[in-house]
Coordinates of C-alpha atoms in Angstrom, one line a residue:
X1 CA 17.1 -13.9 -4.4
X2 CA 19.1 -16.9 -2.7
X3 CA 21.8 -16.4 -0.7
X4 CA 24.3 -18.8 -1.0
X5 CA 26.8 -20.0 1.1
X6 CA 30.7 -19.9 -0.1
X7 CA 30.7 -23.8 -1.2
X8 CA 27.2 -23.3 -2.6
X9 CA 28.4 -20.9 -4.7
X10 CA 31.2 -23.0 -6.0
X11 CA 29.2 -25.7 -7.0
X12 CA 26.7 -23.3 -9.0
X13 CA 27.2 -23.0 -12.6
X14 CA 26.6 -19.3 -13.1
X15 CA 26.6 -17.2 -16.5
X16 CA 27.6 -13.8 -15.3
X17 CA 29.1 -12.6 -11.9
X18 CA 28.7 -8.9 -10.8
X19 CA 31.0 -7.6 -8.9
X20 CA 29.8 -4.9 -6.3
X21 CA 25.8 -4.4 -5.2
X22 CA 25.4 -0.6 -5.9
X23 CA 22.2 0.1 -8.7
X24 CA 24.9 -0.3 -11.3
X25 CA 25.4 -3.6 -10.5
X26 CA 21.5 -4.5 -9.3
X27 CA 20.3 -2.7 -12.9
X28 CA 23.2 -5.1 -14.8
X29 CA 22.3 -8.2 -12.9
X30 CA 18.9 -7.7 -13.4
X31 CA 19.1 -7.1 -17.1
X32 CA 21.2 -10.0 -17.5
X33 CA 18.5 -12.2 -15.3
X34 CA 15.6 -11.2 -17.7
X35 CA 16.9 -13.3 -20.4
X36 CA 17.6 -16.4 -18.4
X37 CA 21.1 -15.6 -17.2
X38 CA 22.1 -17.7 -14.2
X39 CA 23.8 -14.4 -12.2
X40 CA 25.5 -14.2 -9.2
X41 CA 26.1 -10.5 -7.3
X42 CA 29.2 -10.2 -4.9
X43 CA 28.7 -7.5 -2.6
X44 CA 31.3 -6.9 0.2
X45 CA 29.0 -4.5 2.3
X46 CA 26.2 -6.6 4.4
X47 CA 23.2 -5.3 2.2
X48 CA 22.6 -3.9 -1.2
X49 CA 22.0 -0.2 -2.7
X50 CA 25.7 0.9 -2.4
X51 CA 25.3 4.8 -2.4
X52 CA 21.4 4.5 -2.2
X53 CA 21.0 3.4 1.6
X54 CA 19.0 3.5 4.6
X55 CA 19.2 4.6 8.4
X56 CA 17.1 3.7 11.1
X57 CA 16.7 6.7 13.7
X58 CA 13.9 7.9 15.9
X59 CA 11.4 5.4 14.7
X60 CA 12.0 7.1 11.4
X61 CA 13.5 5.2 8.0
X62 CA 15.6 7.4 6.3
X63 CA 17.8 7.7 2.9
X64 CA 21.7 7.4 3.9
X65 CA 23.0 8.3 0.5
X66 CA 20.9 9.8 -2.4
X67 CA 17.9 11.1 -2.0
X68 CA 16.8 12.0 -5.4
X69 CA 17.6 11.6 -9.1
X70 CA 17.6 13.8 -12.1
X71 CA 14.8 13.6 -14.5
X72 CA 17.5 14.1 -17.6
X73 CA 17.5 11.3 -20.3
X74 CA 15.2 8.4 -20.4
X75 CA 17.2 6.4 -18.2
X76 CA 15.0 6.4 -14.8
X77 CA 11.4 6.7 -15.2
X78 CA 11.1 3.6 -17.6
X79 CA 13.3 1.5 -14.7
X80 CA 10.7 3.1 -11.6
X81 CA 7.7 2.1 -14.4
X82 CA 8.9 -1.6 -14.7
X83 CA 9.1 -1.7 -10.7
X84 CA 6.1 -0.3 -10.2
X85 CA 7.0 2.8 -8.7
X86 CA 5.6 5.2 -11.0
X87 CA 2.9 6.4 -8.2
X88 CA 5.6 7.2 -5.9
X89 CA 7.6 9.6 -7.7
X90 CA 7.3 12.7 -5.6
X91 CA 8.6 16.6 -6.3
X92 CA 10.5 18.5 -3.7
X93 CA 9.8 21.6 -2.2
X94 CA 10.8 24.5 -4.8
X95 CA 12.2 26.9 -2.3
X96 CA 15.7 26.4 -3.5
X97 CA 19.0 26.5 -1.1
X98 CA 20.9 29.2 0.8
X99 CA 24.5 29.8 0.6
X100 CA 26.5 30.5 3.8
X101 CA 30.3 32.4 4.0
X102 CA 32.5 34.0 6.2
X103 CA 31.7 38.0 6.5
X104 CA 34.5 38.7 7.9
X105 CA 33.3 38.8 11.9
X106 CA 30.9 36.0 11.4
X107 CA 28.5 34.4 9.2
X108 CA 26.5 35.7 6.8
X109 CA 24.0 33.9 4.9
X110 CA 21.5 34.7 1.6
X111 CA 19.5 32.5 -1.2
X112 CA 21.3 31.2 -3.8
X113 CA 20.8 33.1 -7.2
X114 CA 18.1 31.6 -8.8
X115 CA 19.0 32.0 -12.4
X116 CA 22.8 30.0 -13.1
X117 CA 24.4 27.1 -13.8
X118 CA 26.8 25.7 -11.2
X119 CA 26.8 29.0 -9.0
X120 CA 28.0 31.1 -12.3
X121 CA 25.4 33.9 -12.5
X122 CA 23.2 34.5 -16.0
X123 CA 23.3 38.1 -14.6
X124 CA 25.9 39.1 -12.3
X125 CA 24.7 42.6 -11.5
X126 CA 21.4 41.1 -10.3
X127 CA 20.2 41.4 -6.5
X128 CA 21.1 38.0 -5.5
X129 CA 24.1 38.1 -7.1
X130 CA 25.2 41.5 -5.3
X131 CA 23.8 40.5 -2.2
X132 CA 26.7 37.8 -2.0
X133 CA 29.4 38.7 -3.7
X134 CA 29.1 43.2 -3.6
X135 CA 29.3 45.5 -5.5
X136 CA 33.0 44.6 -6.4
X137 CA 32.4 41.4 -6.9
X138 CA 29.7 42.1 -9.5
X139 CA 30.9 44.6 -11.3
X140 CA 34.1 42.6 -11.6
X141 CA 31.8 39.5 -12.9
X142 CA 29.9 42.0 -15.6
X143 CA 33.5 42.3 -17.3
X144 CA 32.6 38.8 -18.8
X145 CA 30.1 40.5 -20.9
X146 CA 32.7 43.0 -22.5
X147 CA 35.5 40.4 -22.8
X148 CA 36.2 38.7 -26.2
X149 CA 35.3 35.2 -25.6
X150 CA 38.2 34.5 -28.6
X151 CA 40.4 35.2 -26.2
X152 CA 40.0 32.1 -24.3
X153 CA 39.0 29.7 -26.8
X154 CA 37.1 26.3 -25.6
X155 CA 37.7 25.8 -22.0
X156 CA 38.6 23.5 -20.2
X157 CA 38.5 24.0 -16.2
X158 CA 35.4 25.1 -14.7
X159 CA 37.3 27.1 -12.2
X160 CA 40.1 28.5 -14.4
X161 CA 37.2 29.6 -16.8
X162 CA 35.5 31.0 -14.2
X163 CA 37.9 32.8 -12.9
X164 CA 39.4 34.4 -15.8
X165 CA 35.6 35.6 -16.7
X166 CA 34.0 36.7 -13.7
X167 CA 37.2 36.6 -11.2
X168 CA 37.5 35.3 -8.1
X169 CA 34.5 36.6 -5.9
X170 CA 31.7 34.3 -8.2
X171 CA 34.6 31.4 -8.1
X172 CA 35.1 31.1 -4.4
X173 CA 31.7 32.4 -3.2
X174 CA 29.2 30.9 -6.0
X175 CA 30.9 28.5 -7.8
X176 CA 33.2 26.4 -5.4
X177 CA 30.4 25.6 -2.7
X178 CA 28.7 23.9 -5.6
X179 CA 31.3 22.0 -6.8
X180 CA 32.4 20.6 -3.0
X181 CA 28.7 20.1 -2.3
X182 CA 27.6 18.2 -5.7
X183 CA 31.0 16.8 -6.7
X184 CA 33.5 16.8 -3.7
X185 CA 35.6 18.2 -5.8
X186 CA 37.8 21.8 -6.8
X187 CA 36.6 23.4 -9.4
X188 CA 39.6 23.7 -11.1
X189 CA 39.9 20.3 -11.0
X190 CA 36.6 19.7 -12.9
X191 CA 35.8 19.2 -16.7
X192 CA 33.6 22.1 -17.6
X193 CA 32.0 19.7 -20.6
X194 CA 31.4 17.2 -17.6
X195 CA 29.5 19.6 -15.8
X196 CA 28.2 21.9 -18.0
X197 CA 27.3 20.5 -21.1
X198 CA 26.7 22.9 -24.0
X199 CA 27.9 25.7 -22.3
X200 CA 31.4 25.9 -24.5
X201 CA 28.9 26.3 -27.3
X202 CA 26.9 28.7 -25.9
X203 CA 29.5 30.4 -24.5
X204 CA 30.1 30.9 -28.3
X205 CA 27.3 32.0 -30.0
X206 CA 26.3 34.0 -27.3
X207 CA 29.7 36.0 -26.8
X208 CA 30.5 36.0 -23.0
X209 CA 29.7 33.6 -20.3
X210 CA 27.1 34.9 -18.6
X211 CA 25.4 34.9 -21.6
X212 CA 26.2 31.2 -22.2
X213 CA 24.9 30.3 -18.9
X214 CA 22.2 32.0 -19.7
X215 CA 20.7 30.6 -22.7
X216 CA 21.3 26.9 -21.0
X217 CA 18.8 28.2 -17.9
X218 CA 16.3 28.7 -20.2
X219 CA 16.9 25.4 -21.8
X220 CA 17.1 23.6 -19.0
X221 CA 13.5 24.9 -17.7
X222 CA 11.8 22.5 -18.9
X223 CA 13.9 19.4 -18.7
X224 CA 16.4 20.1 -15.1
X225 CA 14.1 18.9 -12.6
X226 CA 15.3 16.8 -9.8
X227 CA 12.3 13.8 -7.9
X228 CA 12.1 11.6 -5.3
X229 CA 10.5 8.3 -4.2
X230 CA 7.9 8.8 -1.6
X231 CA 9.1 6.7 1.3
X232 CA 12.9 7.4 0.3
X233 CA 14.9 6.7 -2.8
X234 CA 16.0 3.6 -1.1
X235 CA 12.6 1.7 -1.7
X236 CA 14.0 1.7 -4.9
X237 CA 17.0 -0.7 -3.8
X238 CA 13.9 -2.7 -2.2
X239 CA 11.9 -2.9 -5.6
X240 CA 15.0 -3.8 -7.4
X241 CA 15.8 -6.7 -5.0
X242 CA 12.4 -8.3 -5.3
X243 CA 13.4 -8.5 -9.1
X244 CA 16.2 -10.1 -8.3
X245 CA 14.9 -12.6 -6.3
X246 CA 12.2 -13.4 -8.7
X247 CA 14.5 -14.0 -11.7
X248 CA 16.8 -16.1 -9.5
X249 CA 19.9 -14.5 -8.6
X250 CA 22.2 -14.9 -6.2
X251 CA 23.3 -12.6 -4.1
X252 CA 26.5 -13.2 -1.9
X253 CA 26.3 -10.2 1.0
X254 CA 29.3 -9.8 3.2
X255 CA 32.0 -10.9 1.0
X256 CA 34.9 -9.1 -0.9
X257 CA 36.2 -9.9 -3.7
X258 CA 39.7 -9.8 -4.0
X259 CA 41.6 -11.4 -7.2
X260 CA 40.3 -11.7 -10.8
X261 CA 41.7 -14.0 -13.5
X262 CA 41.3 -15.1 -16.9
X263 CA 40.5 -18.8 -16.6
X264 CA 40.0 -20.6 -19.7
X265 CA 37.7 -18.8 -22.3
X266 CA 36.0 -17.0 -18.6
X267 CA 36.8 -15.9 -15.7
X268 CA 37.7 -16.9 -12.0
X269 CA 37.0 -14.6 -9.0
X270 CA 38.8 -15.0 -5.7
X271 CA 37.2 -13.4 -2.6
X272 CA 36.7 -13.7 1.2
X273 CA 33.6 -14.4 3.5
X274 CA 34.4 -12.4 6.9
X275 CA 32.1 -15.2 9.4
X276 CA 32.0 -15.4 13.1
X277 CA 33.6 -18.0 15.0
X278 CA 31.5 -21.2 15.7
X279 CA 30.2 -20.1 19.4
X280 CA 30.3 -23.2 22.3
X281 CA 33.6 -24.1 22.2
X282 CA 36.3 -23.4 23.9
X283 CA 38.8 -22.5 20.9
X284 CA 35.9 -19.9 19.4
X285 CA 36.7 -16.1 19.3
X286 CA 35.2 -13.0 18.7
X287 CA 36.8 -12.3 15.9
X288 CA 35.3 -12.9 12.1
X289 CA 37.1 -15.1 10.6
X290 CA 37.8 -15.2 6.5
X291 CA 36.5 -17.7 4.2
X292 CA 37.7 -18.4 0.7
X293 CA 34.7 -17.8 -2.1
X294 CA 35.5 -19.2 -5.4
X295 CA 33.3 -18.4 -8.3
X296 CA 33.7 -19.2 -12.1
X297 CA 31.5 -17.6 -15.4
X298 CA 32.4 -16.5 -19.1
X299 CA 31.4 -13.2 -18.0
X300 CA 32.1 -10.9 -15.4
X301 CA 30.1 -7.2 -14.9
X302 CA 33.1 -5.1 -12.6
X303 CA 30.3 -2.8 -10.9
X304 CA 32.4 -2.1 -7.9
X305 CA 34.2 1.1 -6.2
X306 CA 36.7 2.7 -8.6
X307 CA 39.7 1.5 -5.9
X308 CA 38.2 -2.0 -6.0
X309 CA 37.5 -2.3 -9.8
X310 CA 41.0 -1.0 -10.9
X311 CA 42.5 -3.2 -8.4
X312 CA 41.1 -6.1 -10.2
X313 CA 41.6 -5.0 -13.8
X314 CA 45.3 -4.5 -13.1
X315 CA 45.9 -8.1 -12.4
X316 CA 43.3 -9.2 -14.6
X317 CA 43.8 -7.5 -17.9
X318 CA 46.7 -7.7 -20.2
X319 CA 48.3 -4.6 -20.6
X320 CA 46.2 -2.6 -18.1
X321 CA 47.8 0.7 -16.6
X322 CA 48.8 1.4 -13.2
X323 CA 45.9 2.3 -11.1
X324 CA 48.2 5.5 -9.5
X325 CA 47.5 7.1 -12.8
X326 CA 43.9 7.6 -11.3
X327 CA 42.4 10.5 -8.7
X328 CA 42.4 9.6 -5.5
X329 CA 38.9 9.0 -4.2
X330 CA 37.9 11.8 -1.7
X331 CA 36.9 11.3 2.0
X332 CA 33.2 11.8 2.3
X333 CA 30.9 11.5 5.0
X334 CA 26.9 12.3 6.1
X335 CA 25.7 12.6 9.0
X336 CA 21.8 12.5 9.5
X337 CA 20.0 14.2 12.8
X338 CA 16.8 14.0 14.0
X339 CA 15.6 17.2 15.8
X340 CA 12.8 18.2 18.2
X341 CA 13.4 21.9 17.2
X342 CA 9.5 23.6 16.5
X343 CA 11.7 26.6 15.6
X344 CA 12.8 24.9 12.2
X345 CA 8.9 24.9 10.9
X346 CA 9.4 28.1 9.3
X347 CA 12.5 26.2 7.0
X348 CA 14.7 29.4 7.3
X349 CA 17.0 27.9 5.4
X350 CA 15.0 26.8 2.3
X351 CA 15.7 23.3 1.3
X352 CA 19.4 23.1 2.6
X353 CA 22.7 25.7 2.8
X354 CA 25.6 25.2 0.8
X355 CA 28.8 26.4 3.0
X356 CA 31.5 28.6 1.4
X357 CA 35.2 27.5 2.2
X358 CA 35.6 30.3 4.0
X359 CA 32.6 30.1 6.7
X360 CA 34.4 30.2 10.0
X361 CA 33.5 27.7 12.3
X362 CA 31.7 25.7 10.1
X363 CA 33.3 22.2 9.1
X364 CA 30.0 20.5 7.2
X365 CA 30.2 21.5 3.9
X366 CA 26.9 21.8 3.2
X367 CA 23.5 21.4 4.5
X368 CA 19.5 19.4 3.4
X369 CA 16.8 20.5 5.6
X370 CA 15.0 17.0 4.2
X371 CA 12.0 17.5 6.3
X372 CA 11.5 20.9 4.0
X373 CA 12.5 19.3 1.0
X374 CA 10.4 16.3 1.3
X375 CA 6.4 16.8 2.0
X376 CA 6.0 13.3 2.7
X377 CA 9.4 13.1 5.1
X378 CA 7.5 16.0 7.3
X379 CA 4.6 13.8 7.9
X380 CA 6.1 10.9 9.0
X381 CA 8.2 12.7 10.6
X382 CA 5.6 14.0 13.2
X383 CA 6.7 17.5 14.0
X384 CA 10.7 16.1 13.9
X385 CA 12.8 17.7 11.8
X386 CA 15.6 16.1 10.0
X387 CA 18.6 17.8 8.5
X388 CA 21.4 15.8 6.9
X389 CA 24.7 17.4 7.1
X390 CA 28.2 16.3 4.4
X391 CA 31.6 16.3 5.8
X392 CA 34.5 16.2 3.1
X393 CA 36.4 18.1 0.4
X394 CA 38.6 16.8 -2.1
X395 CA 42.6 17.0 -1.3
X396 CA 41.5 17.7 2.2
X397 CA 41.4 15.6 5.4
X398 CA 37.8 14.5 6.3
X399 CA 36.7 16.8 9.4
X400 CA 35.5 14.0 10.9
X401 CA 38.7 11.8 10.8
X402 CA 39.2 9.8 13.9
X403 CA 36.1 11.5 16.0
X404 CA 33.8 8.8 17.6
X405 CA 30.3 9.0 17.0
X406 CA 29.3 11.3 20.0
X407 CA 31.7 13.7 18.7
X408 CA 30.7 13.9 15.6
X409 CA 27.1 14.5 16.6
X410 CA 27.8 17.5 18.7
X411 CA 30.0 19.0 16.2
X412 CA 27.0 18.5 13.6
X413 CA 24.1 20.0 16.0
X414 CA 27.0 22.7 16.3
X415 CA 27.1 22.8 12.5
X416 CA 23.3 22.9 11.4
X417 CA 22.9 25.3 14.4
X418 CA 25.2 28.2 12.8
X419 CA 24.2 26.9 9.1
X420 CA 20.5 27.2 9.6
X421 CA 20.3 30.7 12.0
X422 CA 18.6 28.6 14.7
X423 CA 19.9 27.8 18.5
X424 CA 19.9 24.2 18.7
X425 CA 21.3 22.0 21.9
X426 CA 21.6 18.5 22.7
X427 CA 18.2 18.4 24.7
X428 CA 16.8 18.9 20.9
X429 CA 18.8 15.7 19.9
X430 CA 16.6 12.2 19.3
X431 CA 19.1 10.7 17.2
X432 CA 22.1 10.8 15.1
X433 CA 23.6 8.8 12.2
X434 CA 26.5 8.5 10.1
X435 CA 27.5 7.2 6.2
X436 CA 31.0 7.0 5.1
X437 CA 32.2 7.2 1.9
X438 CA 35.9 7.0 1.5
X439 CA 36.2 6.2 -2.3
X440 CA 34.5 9.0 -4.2
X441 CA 36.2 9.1 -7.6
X442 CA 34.1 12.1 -9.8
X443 CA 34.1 11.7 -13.2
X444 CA 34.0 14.7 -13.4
X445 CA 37.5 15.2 -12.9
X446 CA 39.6 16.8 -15.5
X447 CA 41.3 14.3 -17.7
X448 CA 38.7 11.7 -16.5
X449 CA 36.7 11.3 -19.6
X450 CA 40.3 10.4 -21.5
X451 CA 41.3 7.7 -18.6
X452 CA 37.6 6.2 -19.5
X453 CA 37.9 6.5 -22.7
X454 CA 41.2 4.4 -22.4
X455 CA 39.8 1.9 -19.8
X456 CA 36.6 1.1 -22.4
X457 CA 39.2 0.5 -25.0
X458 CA 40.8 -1.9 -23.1
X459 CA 38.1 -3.8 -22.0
X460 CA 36.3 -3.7 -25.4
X461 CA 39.7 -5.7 -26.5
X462 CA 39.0 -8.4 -23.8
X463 CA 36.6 -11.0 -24.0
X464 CA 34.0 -11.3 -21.5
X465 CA 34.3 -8.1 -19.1
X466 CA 32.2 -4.9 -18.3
X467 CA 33.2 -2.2 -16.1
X468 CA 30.2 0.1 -14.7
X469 CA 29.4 2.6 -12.0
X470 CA 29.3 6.1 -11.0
X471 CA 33.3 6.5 -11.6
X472 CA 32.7 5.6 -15.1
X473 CA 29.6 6.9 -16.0
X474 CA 28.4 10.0 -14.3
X475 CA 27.1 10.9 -11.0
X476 CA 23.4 10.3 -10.5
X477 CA 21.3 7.6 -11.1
X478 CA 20.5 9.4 -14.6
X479 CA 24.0 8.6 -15.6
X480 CA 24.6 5.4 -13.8
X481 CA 21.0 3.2 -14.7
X482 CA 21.3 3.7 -18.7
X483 CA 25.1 3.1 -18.2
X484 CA 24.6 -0.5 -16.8
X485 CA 21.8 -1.6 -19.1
X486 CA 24.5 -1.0 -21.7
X487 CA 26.8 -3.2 -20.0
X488 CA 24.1 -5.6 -19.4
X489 CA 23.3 -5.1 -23.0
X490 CA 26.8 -6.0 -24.2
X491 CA 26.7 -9.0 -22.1
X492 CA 23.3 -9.8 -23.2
X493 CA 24.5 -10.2 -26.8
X494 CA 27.5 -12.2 -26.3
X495 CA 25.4 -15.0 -24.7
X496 CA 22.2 -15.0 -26.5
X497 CA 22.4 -18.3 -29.1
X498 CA 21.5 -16.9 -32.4
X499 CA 18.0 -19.0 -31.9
X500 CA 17.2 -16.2 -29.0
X501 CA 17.5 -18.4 -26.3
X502 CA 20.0 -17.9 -23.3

């Protein structure tokens, strides 16, 4: 993997340029690479991985985004098998999550039900269920079963289905801590076929919705099961730029792009290098200064943030829509701790506490004890504990907004303290460490699978462009690697000679 400088890069013929250094865009480079592709990756962050990162704290190297993929599809295990990962797939700790909500005085906290989808309960008269919601609640919920599901038709909203079902007490308690926590998003602003796929169907031939969330639990048994990387998921970012480097592509760290253009029969991207002033000389300044970055190929893989990527396809392609007709990305941030608190051996949490909107006092919105959740994490971790706490609802200021570091890792001790039942002070504190996320489109969204839908038909009508990434395809790596070895694919066939060769 060669790192080239900005005139470097001019001078460099290159078949395909990736814009944006997430896995998308390291799984379409890659693919690209394999056939002889001369690839080029522009990333405007200082290292790649995008949403699969890395902290340094206590000694310790830990994950900064996701931790874990879904074992749905085929799209991850044959990727970890061509890296050579497939002895470090690891399973977490079953013992599931608790919820935490506002009681009224205080806080009150309980496992979350064990058999749902999404928080919606496959029984809502069942202990768990009660034990969160009452009696009211419940028996309010168990109306589903009696309801003619005719009356609704196929839904649409997660959370207007939900509530018209089981009412409000399984919407705000069960199913909207889920929704924040997994998609930073209302649940009425979700796509219930996005999220819960099949369950409009089963919803059907079962006759309620309890019913229908029920049959999809015992379908998902065998096939819902979420893994890990021993060492961290971001060894995979690791494994996947050794690949790079040994196919030859370059990778251009530090440098946005910032205008895209039809040039000829490719393309032309514009960006900027942010460099420090030349030091010894009496003109030279702290600040980084901007250099141009010029770069020309017949193909161009947009694997950037949504904001980025529609920022460049509205200049770039004829025709292309306004960018306001998109959701705004939410505000979302994580902040890691690392604890010398023996009282967290017994995980009284489980594996991590999802917060209810109505938890007073609380502002994380939800908790992962990841030294419970991850055996080998506890024993490199030495006796430490490390919880990882997420900041951030959609339509809603980030808590965390403007609050310098110190701050923000008292209010987070603060936070895990009330969420996991255990006194914790600063004395416990070996470090701290925050991730920011201030573009987090779900595609999820409602009305998002039509706005892709449109977007793939306007690309597919221009030559010589591919957009990928989370916002398009799904969150999780099970969504987003099989997405870019489309792309890939796509751009694979357009500049194969007919003889097979590159």
């Amino acid at each position: 993997m060669s790192d080239a400088t900005p005139a470097a890069a001019e001078r460099s013929p290159a078949d395909v340029v990736v814009i944006g250094g997430g896995v998308a865009g390291m799984v379409a480079a890659l693919e690209c690479a394999k056939i002889g592709l001369a690839v080029t990756i522009v990333e405007r962050r200082d290292e790649l991985g995008g949403c699969v990162g890395r902290i340094e704290l206590d000694g310790l190297t830990l994950d900064s985004g996701a931790e874990s993929f879904a074992t749905r599809g085929d799209g991850v295990a044959p990727l970890l098998t061509s890296l050579g990962l497939d002895d470090e797939v690891v399973d977490p700790n079953r013992a599931g999550a608790w919820l935490v909500w506002g009681d009224g005085s205080g806080l009150d906290a309980a496992p979350l039900p064990k058999t749902g989808v999404l928080g919606i309960p496959a029984n809502p008269l069942g202990d768990d269920v009660r034990r969160i919601i009452g009696w009211s609640g419940a028996t309010r919920a168990y109306l589903d079963r009696i309801k003619p599901i005719l009356r609704i038709g196929r839904a649409h909203s997660l959370g207007e289905l939900v509530r018209s079902r089981m009412g409000t007490a399984v919407l705000d308690r069960l199913v909207t801590p889920i929704s924040s926590g997994v998609y930073s998003a209302d649940p009425d602003l979700l796509d219930l076929d996005l999220v819960a796929p099949g369950l409009n169907e089963a919803m059907t031939r079962t006759g309620s919705l309890s019913g229908g969330v029920g049959q999809l639990v015992e379908q998902r048994k065998a096939g819902g099961a979420v893994r890990g990387l021993r060492g961290g998921m971001h060894t995979l970012v690791d494994a996947l730029a050794r690949e790079l480097e040994r196919f030859g592509v370059t990778v251009l760290t530090g440098v946005e792009a910032t205008g895209l253009e039809r040039d000829g029969t490719g393309w032309r991207v514009t960006g900027e290098r942010a460099i420090d002033a030349e030091a010894g000389t009496d003109d030279a300044v702290d600040a980084p200064q901007a250099v141009g970055v010029e770069l020309r190929a017949p193909d161009i893989v947009l694997a950037a943030a949504a904001h980025t990527s529609l920022g460049l396809l509205e200049a770039a392609v004829e025709g292309w829509e306004s960018t306001t007709d998109w959701p705004q990305g939410a505000s979302i941030e994580l902040v890691t701790l690392v604890l010398e608190a023996p009282a967290l051996d017994a995980a009284p949490r489980g594996t991590g506490v999802l917060v209810a909107a109505d938890a007073p006092g609380v502002a994380a919105k939800a908790l992962t004890h990841s030294t419970a959740k991850w055996s080998w994490l506890a024993e490199a971790a030495g006796g430490r504990h490390v919880v990882r706490l997420s900041y951030g609802r959609a339509g809603q200021e980030n808590p965390l907004e403007g609050r310098g570091d110190a701050e923000v890792a008292a209010l987070a001790l603060a936070d895990a303290s009330a969420l996991l039942g255990v006194p914790l002070d600063a004395g416990m504190l070996r470090a701290a460490g925050r991730t920011e996320w201030r573009d987090a489109v779900s595609h999820a969204a409602l009305g998002q699978l039509d706005r892709v839908r449109a977007l793939d038909d306007a690309i597919a009508a221009e030559p010589g462009i591919e957009v990928t990434g989370s916002w398009v395809s799904g969150t999780g790596l099970a969504s987003v690697v099989p997405h870019a070895k489309a792309a890939a694919a796509r751009v694979r066939h357009r500049r194969v000679a007919p003889d097979g060769t590159a």
